[in-house]
């Protein structure tokens, strides 16, 4: 018997490691792949783009906030993997009638590592999970932001019309901090709306434009630069800042490259 609490305090009990898993979370889908659960995963969302072979071959059960319960029922899962923020509470609660649901709640690197360990245990892949955790820990331990970035007043934008940024209680904020950036919205929660005028009033010197959920492009740099000519503006890979599964193995190297690029431009 496998029995423990998930990250929202819900009890999970399984008689044996699951053989039919559905993932409702893109970054955790990728984790399941890296844990070696190819045969066990039977359903994913339309946003689970990694790995590409699963995106092409696995049954898609809708979006992260618009799952199709009837299709999920047809797949006969014995475990559903969800996330407090990325999925809706009402849908996740309803799915508990179909199968045990593990729900993650990740806002820090430490929380991500706990999630990876828990999913490793519940799926019978603990050694593979511990190997991933070790690689992530080593990578972040070696990440050394230069002192020049530690007072860089930074806004990380995830949306346009209206502009939206990230507050101090988000996973992205933790990643910004590990890069040595000072999040100008650290005192706010979740994803506050903002404006060019507010970014200027906060003396924002670095603006990071994420590739997701809004797909910022080069033309948006020019759009913002017209009003904030003194700020540095960079397009960044949103997956590296917001995916909290096994992709974290690649994140420190990406951050190092980004910091070197910013240092070169300054």
Backbone as numpy.savetxt, mean C-alpha at the origin, in Angstrom:
# Nx Ny Nz CAx CAy CAz Cx Cy Cz
-5.37 -26.82 14.29 -6.21 -25.62 14.29 -5.33 -24.37 14.29
-5.60 -23.46 13.36 -4.93 -22.16 13.31 -5.89 -21.13 13.91
-5.46 -20.44 14.96 -6.34 -19.49 15.62 -5.57 -18.27 16.12
-5.98 -17.07 15.70 -5.40 -15.83 16.21 -6.28 -14.66 15.77
-5.93 -13.45 16.21 -6.69 -12.25 15.84 -6.02 -11.53 14.68
-6.83 -10.99 13.77 -6.27 -10.21 12.68 -6.01 -8.78 13.17
-5.73 -7.86 12.24 -5.29 -6.51 12.65 -6.44 -5.57 13.02
-7.67 -6.06 12.97 -8.78 -5.26 13.50 -9.40 -5.97 14.71
-8.69 -6.96 15.23 -9.13 -7.64 16.44 -10.14 -8.75 16.24
-10.36 -9.14 14.99 -11.30 -10.22 14.69 -10.61 -11.57 14.83
-11.29 -12.52 15.43 -10.75 -13.87 15.61 -10.81 -14.65 14.30
-9.70 -15.30 13.97 -9.62 -16.15 12.77 -9.36 -17.58 13.22
-10.16 -18.51 12.74 -9.95 -19.92 13.07 -10.05 -20.77 11.81
-9.03 -21.57 11.57 -9.01 -22.49 10.43 -8.56 -23.86 10.91
-9.17 -24.90 10.39 -8.78 -26.26 10.78 -7.46 -26.66 10.14
-7.17 -26.07 8.96 -5.94 -26.37 8.22 -5.62 -25.17 7.34
-4.40 -25.12 6.80 -4.07 -24.02 5.88 -5.07 -23.95 4.73
-5.48 -22.75 4.34 -6.50 -22.60 3.30 -6.03 -23.12 1.95
-6.99 -23.68 1.21 -6.68 -24.20 -0.13 -7.35 -23.40 -1.24
-8.28 -22.50 -0.83 -8.97 -21.65 -1.81 -9.06 -20.25 -1.22
-8.14 -19.37 -1.67 -8.00 -18.03 -1.11 -8.48 -16.99 -2.11
-9.19 -15.99 -1.62 -9.55 -14.82 -2.43 -8.92 -13.60 -1.78
-8.23 -12.79 -2.58 -7.61 -11.56 -2.08 -8.35 -10.35 -2.63
-8.69 -9.43 -1.73 -9.38 -8.20 -2.11 -8.44 -7.00 -2.10
-7.12 -7.24 -1.99 -6.16 -6.16 -1.79 -4.95 -6.35 -2.70
-4.69 -5.42 -3.63 -3.60 -5.60 -4.59 -2.24 -5.90 -3.96
-1.81 -5.14 -2.96 -0.47 -5.37 -2.39 -0.39 -6.70 -1.67
-1.51 -7.16 -1.14 -1.51 -8.46 -0.45 -1.64 -9.61 -1.44
-2.25 -9.36 -2.59 -2.25 -10.36 -3.66 -0.82 -10.66 -4.09
-0.04 -9.61 -4.29 1.35 -9.80 -4.67 2.11 -10.56 -3.59
1.81 -10.29 -2.33 2.43 -11.02 -1.23 2.10 -12.51 -1.32
0.85 -12.85 -1.58 0.46 -14.25 -1.69 1.25 -14.96 -2.80
1.47 -14.23 -3.89 2.29 -14.79 -4.98 3.71 -15.07 -4.50
4.29 -14.09 -3.81 5.67 -14.25 -3.34 5.80 -15.28 -2.22
4.69 -15.61 -1.59 4.70 -16.69 -0.60 4.57 -18.06 -1.26
4.35 -18.08 -2.57 4.26 -19.36 -3.28 2.89 -19.99 -3.27
1.83 -19.16 -3.27 0.46 -19.68 -3.15 -0.27 -19.63 -4.49
0.40 -20.06 -5.54 -0.17 -19.96 -6.88 -1.45 -20.77 -7.02
-1.43 -22.02 -6.60 -2.60 -22.88 -6.75 -3.72 -22.51 -5.79
-3.35 -22.01 -4.62 -4.36 -21.72 -3.59 -5.19 -20.48 -3.89
-4.62 -19.48 -4.54 -5.35 -18.24 -4.81 -6.28 -18.44 -6.01
-7.59 -18.29 -5.76 -8.58 -18.55 -6.82 -9.28 -17.29 -7.30
-9.14 -16.17 -6.54 -9.81 -14.95 -6.96 -9.07 -13.71 -6.50
-9.07 -12.68 -7.36 -8.40 -11.41 -7.06 -9.28 -10.26 -7.58
-8.91 -9.01 -7.28 -9.68 -7.88 -7.80 -9.14 -7.42 -9.16
-9.88 -6.54 -9.78 -9.44 -6.01 -11.08 -8.27 -5.04 -10.93
-7.95 -4.67 -9.68 -6.81 -3.79 -9.44 -5.56 -4.56 -9.01
-5.67 -5.87 -8.91 -4.53 -6.70 -8.51 -3.65 -6.96 -9.74
-2.87 -5.96 -10.12 -2.13 -6.01 -11.39 -0.79 -6.74 -11.28
-0.37 -7.05 -10.07 0.87 -7.82 -9.88 0.54 -9.10 -9.10
1.09 -10.25 -9.55 1.90 -10.43 -10.75 1.04 -10.43 -12.01
1.65 -10.11 -13.12 0.90 -9.98 -14.37 0.23 -11.29 -14.77
0.91 -12.43 -14.51 0.32 -13.71 -14.92 -0.96 -14.00 -14.14
-1.04 -13.56 -12.88 -2.27 -13.74 -12.13 -3.36 -12.80 -12.63
-2.97 -11.57 -12.96 -3.93 -10.60 -13.48 -4.60 -11.13 -14.74
-3.84 -11.89 -15.52 -4.36 -12.44 -16.77 -5.17 -13.73 -16.55
-4.80 -14.49 -15.53 -5.35 -15.84 -15.42 -6.34 -16.06 -14.27
-6.23 -15.30 -13.19 -7.10 -15.54 -12.03 -8.48 -14.90 -12.23
-9.48 -15.49 -11.62 -10.83 -14.93 -11.67 -10.87 -13.58 -10.95
-11.42 -12.58 -11.61 -11.53 -11.24 -10.99 -12.92 -11.08 -10.38
-12.95 -10.74 -9.11 -14.21 -10.72 -8.36 -14.72 -9.29 -8.14
-14.36 -8.38 -9.05 -14.80 -6.99 -8.94 -13.68 -6.08 -8.49
-14.03 -4.89 -8.01 -13.05 -3.94 -7.52 -12.87 -4.05 -6.02
-11.92 -3.30 -5.49 -11.65 -3.38 -4.06 -12.84 -2.90 -3.23
-13.61 -1.96 -3.77 -14.78 -1.45 -3.06 -16.10 -1.84 -3.73
-16.01 -2.77 -4.67 -17.22 -3.21 -5.39 -17.10 -4.70 -5.72
-16.93 -5.50 -4.69 -16.77 -6.95 -4.92 -18.12 -7.56 -5.30
-18.05 -8.72 -5.93 -19.26 -9.42 -6.38 -19.47 -10.65 -5.51
-20.31 -10.55 -4.48 -20.49 -11.66 -3.54 -20.91 -12.97 -4.20
-21.77 -12.89 -5.21 -22.23 -14.12 -5.86 -21.08 -14.85 -6.52
-20.19 -14.10 -7.16 -19.02 -14.71 -7.80 -18.07 -15.28 -6.75
-17.91 -14.56 -5.67 -17.05 -15.05 -4.59 -17.62 -16.36 -4.03
-18.93 -16.42 -3.86 -19.56 -17.65 -3.35 -19.32 -18.82 -4.28
-19.39 -18.57 -5.59 -19.15 -19.63 -6.58 -17.74 -20.20 -6.46
-16.78 -19.36 -6.06 -15.39 -19.81 -5.97 -15.11 -20.63 -4.70
-16.09 -20.69 -3.80 -15.99 -21.51 -2.59 -14.70 -21.27 -1.79
-14.41 -20.03 -1.41 -13.17 -19.76 -0.67 -13.21 -20.33 0.74
-12.03 -20.69 1.26 -11.94 -21.04 2.67 -11.15 -19.97 3.43
-10.72 -18.90 2.72 -10.14 -17.71 3.35 -10.27 -16.53 2.40
-10.71 -15.41 2.94 -10.76 -14.15 2.18 -9.84 -13.16 2.89
-8.99 -12.47 2.11 -8.04 -11.52 2.68 -8.44 -10.11 2.27
-8.67 -9.26 3.28 -9.18 -7.90 3.05 -8.32 -6.88 3.79
-8.68 -5.61 3.64 -7.99 -4.52 4.32 -9.01 -3.50 4.80
-8.80 -2.96 6.00 -9.76 -2.03 6.61 -10.00 -0.80 5.75
-8.95 -0.26 5.15 -9.07 0.96 4.37 -9.47 0.72 2.93
-8.90 -0.30 2.32 -9.10 -0.48 0.88 -10.43 -1.14 0.52
-11.03 -1.83 1.48 -12.33 -2.47 1.25 -13.38 -1.81 2.14
-14.65 -1.97 1.79 -15.71 -1.37 2.60 -16.13 -2.31 3.72
-16.41 -1.75 4.88 -16.77 -2.55 6.06 -18.02 -3.38 5.78
-19.00 -2.79 5.12 -20.26 -3.49 4.86 -20.03 -4.73 4.00
-19.21 -4.60 2.95 -18.96 -5.74 2.08 -18.16 -6.82 2.80
-17.15 -6.40 3.55 -16.33 -7.37 4.26 -17.16 -8.11 5.31
-17.99 -7.40 6.04 -18.84 -8.05 7.04 -19.76 -9.08 6.40
-20.31 -8.75 5.22 -21.20 -9.68 4.53 -20.45 -10.93 4.07
-19.19 -10.76 3.69 -18.40 -11.91 3.21 -18.08 -12.89 4.32
-18.19 -12.46 5.59 -17.90 -13.38 6.70 -18.89 -14.55 6.73
-20.03 -14.37 6.08 -20.98 -15.47 6.01 -20.52 -16.56 5.04
-19.57 -16.20 4.16 -19.10 -17.15 3.15 -17.82 -17.88 3.57
-16.96 -17.19 4.31 -15.65 -17.78 4.68 -15.01 -16.92 5.76
-14.02 -17.46 6.48 -13.24 -16.63 7.41 -12.58 -15.49 6.64
-12.56 -14.29 7.23 -11.96 -13.12 6.59 -10.83 -12.60 7.47
-9.64 -12.52 6.89 -8.51 -11.85 7.55 -8.49 -10.41 7.06
-8.56 -9.46 7.99 -8.53 -8.05 7.62 -7.29 -7.38 8.19
-6.49 -6.80 7.32 -5.30 -6.07 7.74 -5.65 -4.62 8.01
-4.79 -3.97 8.77 -4.94 -2.53 9.06 -3.53 -1.98 9.20
-2.97 -1.48 8.10 -1.55 -1.14 8.03 -1.35 0.36 7.86
-0.67 0.98 8.81 -0.35 2.41 8.68 1.13 2.70 8.91
1.91 1.66 9.21 3.35 1.82 9.42 4.08 0.61 8.85
5.40 0.75 8.73 6.21 -0.39 8.29 6.09 -1.54 9.27
6.12 -1.26 10.56 5.99 -2.32 11.56 4.67 -3.06 11.40
3.60 -2.31 11.13 2.30 -2.94 10.91 2.30 -3.83 9.69
3.03 -3.41 8.65 3.13 -4.22 7.44 3.85 -5.54 7.72
4.90 -5.48 8.51 5.66 -6.70 8.83 4.82 -7.65 9.66
4.02 -7.12 10.57 3.11 -7.96 11.36 2.11 -8.65 10.43
1.56 -7.90 9.48 0.62 -8.47 8.52 1.26 -9.58 7.71
2.48 -9.36 7.22 3.16 -10.37 6.42 3.37 -11.64 7.25
3.76 -11.47 8.50 3.97 -12.63 9.38 2.65 -13.38 9.61
1.57 -12.63 9.88 0.28 -13.27 10.15 -0.23 -14.04 8.93
-0.10 -13.43 7.75 -0.56 -14.13 6.54 0.31 -15.36 6.28
1.60 -15.25 6.58 2.47 -16.42 6.46 2.01 -17.56 7.35
1.63 -17.23 8.58 1.17 -18.25 9.52 -0.15 -18.87 9.06
-1.10 -18.00 8.71 -2.44 -18.50 8.39 -2.48 -19.32 7.10
-1.53 -19.07 6.19 -1.49 -19.81 4.92 -0.50 -20.97 4.94
0.16 -21.19 6.06 1.13 -22.27 6.15 2.43 -21.98 5.43
2.75 -20.70 5.27 3.96 -20.28 4.55 4.86 -19.42 5.44
4.96 -19.78 6.69 5.71 -18.96 7.65 7.18 -18.78 7.28
7.91 -19.84 6.86 9.32 -19.63 6.49 9.49 -18.63 5.36
8.64 -18.71 4.33 8.73 -17.77 3.21 8.42 -16.35 3.68
7.45 -16.21 4.60 7.10 -14.89 5.12 8.26 -14.30 5.91
8.91 -15.13 6.73 10.03 -14.64 7.53 11.20 -14.22 6.66
11.40 -14.90 5.54 12.47 -14.52 4.61 12.17 -13.14 4.00
10.91 -12.92 3.62 10.51 -11.62 3.07 10.70 -10.52 4.11
10.30 -10.79 5.34 10.44 -9.82 6.43 11.91 -9.47 6.64
12.77 -10.47 6.61 14.20 -10.24 6.81 14.77 -9.32 5.72
14.39 -9.57 4.47 14.87 -8.75 3.36 14.39 -7.30 3.52
13.13 -7.14 3.91 12.57 -5.79 4.08 13.29 -5.06 5.22
13.48 -5.73 6.34 14.15 -5.11 7.49 15.57 -4.67 7.12
16.29 -5.53 6.43 17.66 -5.19 6.03 17.67 -4.00 5.09
16.73 -3.97 4.15 16.68 -2.88 3.18 16.43 -1.54 3.84
15.47 -1.50 4.75 15.16 -0.23 5.41 16.24 0.16 6.41
16.93 -0.81 6.99 18.04 -0.50 7.91 19.17 0.18 7.16
19.33 -0.18 5.89 20.41 0.40 5.08 20.02 1.73 4.44
18.72 2.09 4.53 18.26 3.34 3.92 18.77 4.51 4.74
19.55 5.39 4.11 20.16 6.51 4.83 19.84 7.83 4.14
18.74 8.46 4.54 18.43 9.79 3.96 19.54 10.77 4.28
19.91 11.57 3.31 20.93 12.57 3.56 20.35 13.68 4.44
21.18 14.32 5.20 20.71 15.35 6.13 20.01 16.50 5.40
20.34 16.69 4.14 19.74 17.78 3.38 18.25 17.63 3.15
17.72 16.38 3.25 16.30 16.16 3.00 15.47 16.23 4.28
16.11 16.25 5.43 15.37 16.08 6.67 14.48 17.26 7.01
14.71 18.41 6.40 13.83 19.54 6.64 13.08 19.94 5.38
13.07 19.04 4.39 12.38 19.32 3.15 10.88 19.26 3.38
10.22 20.39 3.27 8.78 20.45 3.51 8.07 19.88 2.28
7.46 18.73 2.50 7.00 17.90 1.38 5.49 17.68 1.40
4.89 17.74 0.22 3.49 17.35 0.03 3.45 16.21 -0.98
2.78 15.14 -0.62 2.62 13.98 -1.48 1.17 14.00 -1.98
0.98 14.21 -3.29 -0.36 14.35 -3.84 -0.82 13.04 -4.47
-2.04 12.63 -4.09 -2.60 11.38 -4.60 -3.79 11.62 -5.53
-4.26 12.87 -5.59 -5.46 13.14 -6.41 -5.43 14.57 -6.93
-6.21 14.78 -7.99 -6.31 16.09 -8.65 -7.78 16.40 -8.88
-8.14 17.65 -8.72 -9.55 18.10 -8.87 -10.50 17.38 -7.93
-10.40 17.58 -6.62 -9.46 18.49 -5.96 -8.14 17.79 -5.66
-7.11 18.58 -5.42 -5.86 17.99 -4.97 -6.09 17.37 -3.60
-5.50 16.20 -3.40 -5.56 15.52 -2.10 -4.17 15.04 -1.73
-3.85 15.12 -0.45 -2.55 14.69 0.03 -2.71 13.59 1.08
-1.69 13.38 1.92 -1.74 12.31 2.91 -1.45 12.86 4.30
-2.23 12.41 5.27 -2.05 12.85 6.65 -1.06 11.99 7.41
-0.88 12.34 8.68 0.14 11.71 9.50 -0.20 10.32 9.99
-1.42 9.84 9.74 -1.80 8.50 10.19 -1.84 7.49 9.05
-1.17 7.79 7.94 -1.19 6.90 6.78 0.14 6.18 6.60
0.08 5.07 5.87 1.29 4.32 5.55 2.24 5.17 4.71
1.68 5.94 3.79 2.52 6.80 2.94 3.31 7.79 3.79
2.66 8.34 4.83 3.37 9.26 5.73 4.57 8.57 6.36
4.42 7.32 6.78 5.54 6.59 7.38 6.67 6.43 6.38
6.31 6.18 5.12 7.34 6.04 4.09 8.04 7.37 3.83
7.29 8.47 3.80 7.89 9.80 3.62 8.88 10.09 4.74
8.49 9.75 5.97 9.35 9.99 7.12 10.64 9.19 7.01
10.54 7.97 6.53 11.73 7.12 6.39 12.67 7.64 5.29
12.12 8.43 4.38 12.96 9.09 3.37 13.60 10.36 3.91
13.17 10.78 5.10 13.69 12.01 5.68 12.90 13.24 5.32
11.72 13.07 4.71 10.91 14.21 4.32 10.00 14.65 5.47
9.71 15.94 5.51 8.78 16.50 6.50 7.43 16.71 5.82
6.48 15.87 6.14 5.15 15.93 5.55 4.42 17.17 6.06
4.07 18.10 5.17 3.42 19.34 5.61 1.99 19.09 6.09
1.47 17.90 5.83 0.12 17.55 6.31 0.18 16.53 7.45
1.32 16.43 8.12 1.48 15.46 9.19 0.48 15.64 10.32
0.03 16.86 10.53 -0.91 17.14 11.61 -2.36 16.83 11.27
-2.61 16.38 10.05 -3.97 16.03 9.63 -4.10 14.52 9.46
-5.35 14.06 9.31 -5.60 12.63 9.22 -6.04 12.23 7.82
-5.82 10.97 7.52 -6.22 10.35 6.26 -5.75 11.14 5.04
-6.69 11.59 4.20 -6.31 12.16 2.91 -6.95 13.55 2.72
-6.35 14.58 3.31 -6.95 15.91 3.28 -6.94 16.54 1.89
-8.01 17.25 1.58 -8.03 18.05 0.36 -7.13 19.26 0.57
-6.55 19.73 -0.54 -5.68 20.90 -0.45 -5.80 21.71 -1.74
-4.99 22.75 -1.84 -5.01 23.62 -3.02 -3.61 24.16 -3.23
-3.37 24.71 -4.40 -2.08 25.33 -4.69 -1.79 26.44 -3.69
-2.84 27.19 -3.35 -2.67 28.29 -2.39 -2.24 27.78 -1.03
-2.83 26.67 -0.59 -2.46 26.11 0.71 -1.04 25.56 0.67
-0.67 24.90 -0.41 0.70 24.39 -0.54 1.70 25.54 -0.45
1.37 26.66 -1.06 2.25 27.83 -1.00 2.31 28.38 0.42
1.17 28.43 1.10 1.13 28.99 2.46 1.89 28.12 3.45
2.02 26.83 3.14 2.75 25.92 4.02 4.25 25.89 3.68
4.68 26.75 2.78 6.09 26.81 2.38 6.59 25.45 1.88
5.77 24.81 1.06 6.11 23.49 0.53 7.24 23.63 -0.49
8.33 22.92 -0.25 9.48 23.02 -1.15 9.65 21.80 -2.06
8.93 20.71 -1.73 8.99 19.51 -2.56 7.58 18.95 -2.71
7.15 18.73 -3.95 5.85 18.14 -4.22 6.06 16.84 -4.98
5.57 15.75 -4.41 5.67 14.44 -5.03 4.32 14.08 -5.62
4.28 13.82 -6.91 3.04 13.48 -7.61 3.00 11.97 -7.84
2.05 11.31 -7.20 1.98 9.85 -7.24 1.41 9.32 -8.55
1.82 8.14 -8.92 1.29 7.49 -10.12 -0.06 6.84 -9.87
-0.47 6.76 -8.59 -1.77 6.19 -8.24 -2.26 6.76 -6.91
-3.54 6.82 -6.65 -4.64 6.40 -7.54 -4.87 7.32 -8.74
-4.49 8.61 -8.61 -4.58 9.48 -9.79 -3.27 9.35 -10.58
-3.37 9.11 -11.88 -2.15 8.93 -12.68 -1.52 10.26 -13.10
-0.81 10.88 -12.18 -0.15 12.15 -12.53 0.86 11.93 -13.65
0.98 12.95 -14.53 1.89 12.89 -15.67 2.71 14.19 -15.73
3.60 14.26 -16.71 4.50 15.41 -16.82 3.75 16.72 -16.98
2.61 16.69 -17.68 1.88 17.94 -17.88 1.38 18.52 -16.57
1.20 17.67 -15.56 0.73 18.16 -14.26 1.85 18.86 -13.50
3.09 18.50 -13.80 4.22 19.22 -13.20 4.19 20.68 -13.67
4.02 20.86 -14.98 3.98 22.22 -15.54 2.81 23.01 -14.98
1.70 22.33 -14.79 0.49 22.97 -14.27 0.73 23.55 -12.87
1.41 22.79 -12.03 1.67 23.22 -10.64 2.81 24.23 -10.60
3.80 24.03 -11.46 4.98 24.90 -11.45 4.63 26.35 -11.78
3.58 26.55 -12.55 3.16 27.92 -12.88 2.87 28.72 -11.61
2.30 28.04 -10.61 1.92 28.73 -9.37 2.97 28.59 -8.27
3.80 27.54 -8.36 4.82 27.30 -7.34 6.19 27.14 -8.01
6.72 28.20 -8.60 7.95 28.08 -9.40 9.18 27.70 -8.57
9.15 27.94 -7.26 10.33 27.64 -6.44 10.37 26.20 -5.94
9.26 25.50 -6.04 9.20 24.13 -5.49 9.78 23.12 -6.46
10.40 22.09 -5.91 10.81 20.93 -6.72 9.58 20.04 -6.86
9.34 19.54 -8.06 8.16 18.69 -8.32 8.62 17.42 -9.02
8.27 16.27 -8.47 8.73 15.00 -9.02 7.57 14.02 -9.16
7.54 13.29 -10.27 6.64 12.15 -10.41 7.25 10.97 -9.66
6.44 10.26 -8.88 6.95 9.11 -8.13 6.05 7.90 -8.33
6.63 6.74 -8.10 5.93 5.46 -8.22 5.07 5.25 -6.97
3.77 5.38 -7.12 2.88 5.25 -5.99 2.92 3.89 -5.32
3.20 2.84 -6.09 3.28 1.51 -5.50 4.40 1.43 -4.47
5.48 2.16 -4.71 6.61 2.11 -3.78 6.31 2.82 -2.47
5.39 3.77 -2.51 5.03 4.51 -1.29 3.82 3.92 -0.58
2.98 3.18 -1.29 1.71 2.78 -0.67 1.45 1.27 -0.61
2.21 0.47 -1.35 1.99 -0.98 -1.28 2.76 -1.55 -0.10
2.05 -2.23 0.80 2.63 -2.64 2.08 2.82 -4.16 2.18
2.91 -4.83 1.03 3.19 -6.27 1.02 4.63 -6.55 0.67
4.85 -7.59 -0.12 6.20 -8.01 -0.46 6.93 -7.01 -1.36
6.19 -6.07 -1.96 6.85 -5.02 -2.77 7.81 -4.20 -1.92
7.63 -4.22 -0.60 8.52 -3.49 0.30 9.96 -3.98 0.20
10.17 -5.15 -0.39 11.54 -5.62 -0.62 12.27 -4.71 -1.60
11.53 -4.07 -2.49 12.12 -3.22 -3.53 12.13 -1.74 -3.15
11.34 -1.38 -2.13 11.13 0.02 -1.80 12.39 0.77 -1.38
13.23 0.22 -0.49 14.41 0.98 -0.07 15.33 1.36 -1.24
15.52 0.47 -2.19 16.37 0.79 -3.34 15.74 1.91 -4.17
14.41 1.88 -4.30 13.72 2.94 -5.03 13.89 4.27 -4.31
13.73 4.27 -2.99 13.88 5.50 -2.22 15.30 6.05 -2.35
16.28 5.17 -2.29 17.68 5.60 -2.42 17.90 6.30 -3.76
17.36 5.69 -4.82 17.48 6.28 -6.16 16.78 7.64 -6.22
15.60 7.74 -5.62 14.86 9.00 -5.62 15.63 10.08 -4.86
16.17 9.74 -3.71 16.93 10.71 -2.92 18.17 11.20 -3.66
18.81 10.28 -4.39 19.99 10.67 -5.17 19.58 11.60 -6.30
18.45 11.34 -6.92 17.96 12.19 -8.01 17.64 13.59 -7.49
17.00 13.65 -6.34 16.64 14.96 -5.75 17.90 15.73 -5.35
18.90 15.01 -4.82 20.14 15.66 -4.41 20.87 16.24 -5.63
20.79 15.50 -6.73 21.42 15.95 -7.97 20.78 17.21 -8.52
19.43 17.29 -8.34 18.69 18.44 -8.86 18.84 19.69 -7.99
19.16 19.46 -6.71 19.21 20.60 -5.79 20.48 21.41 -5.92
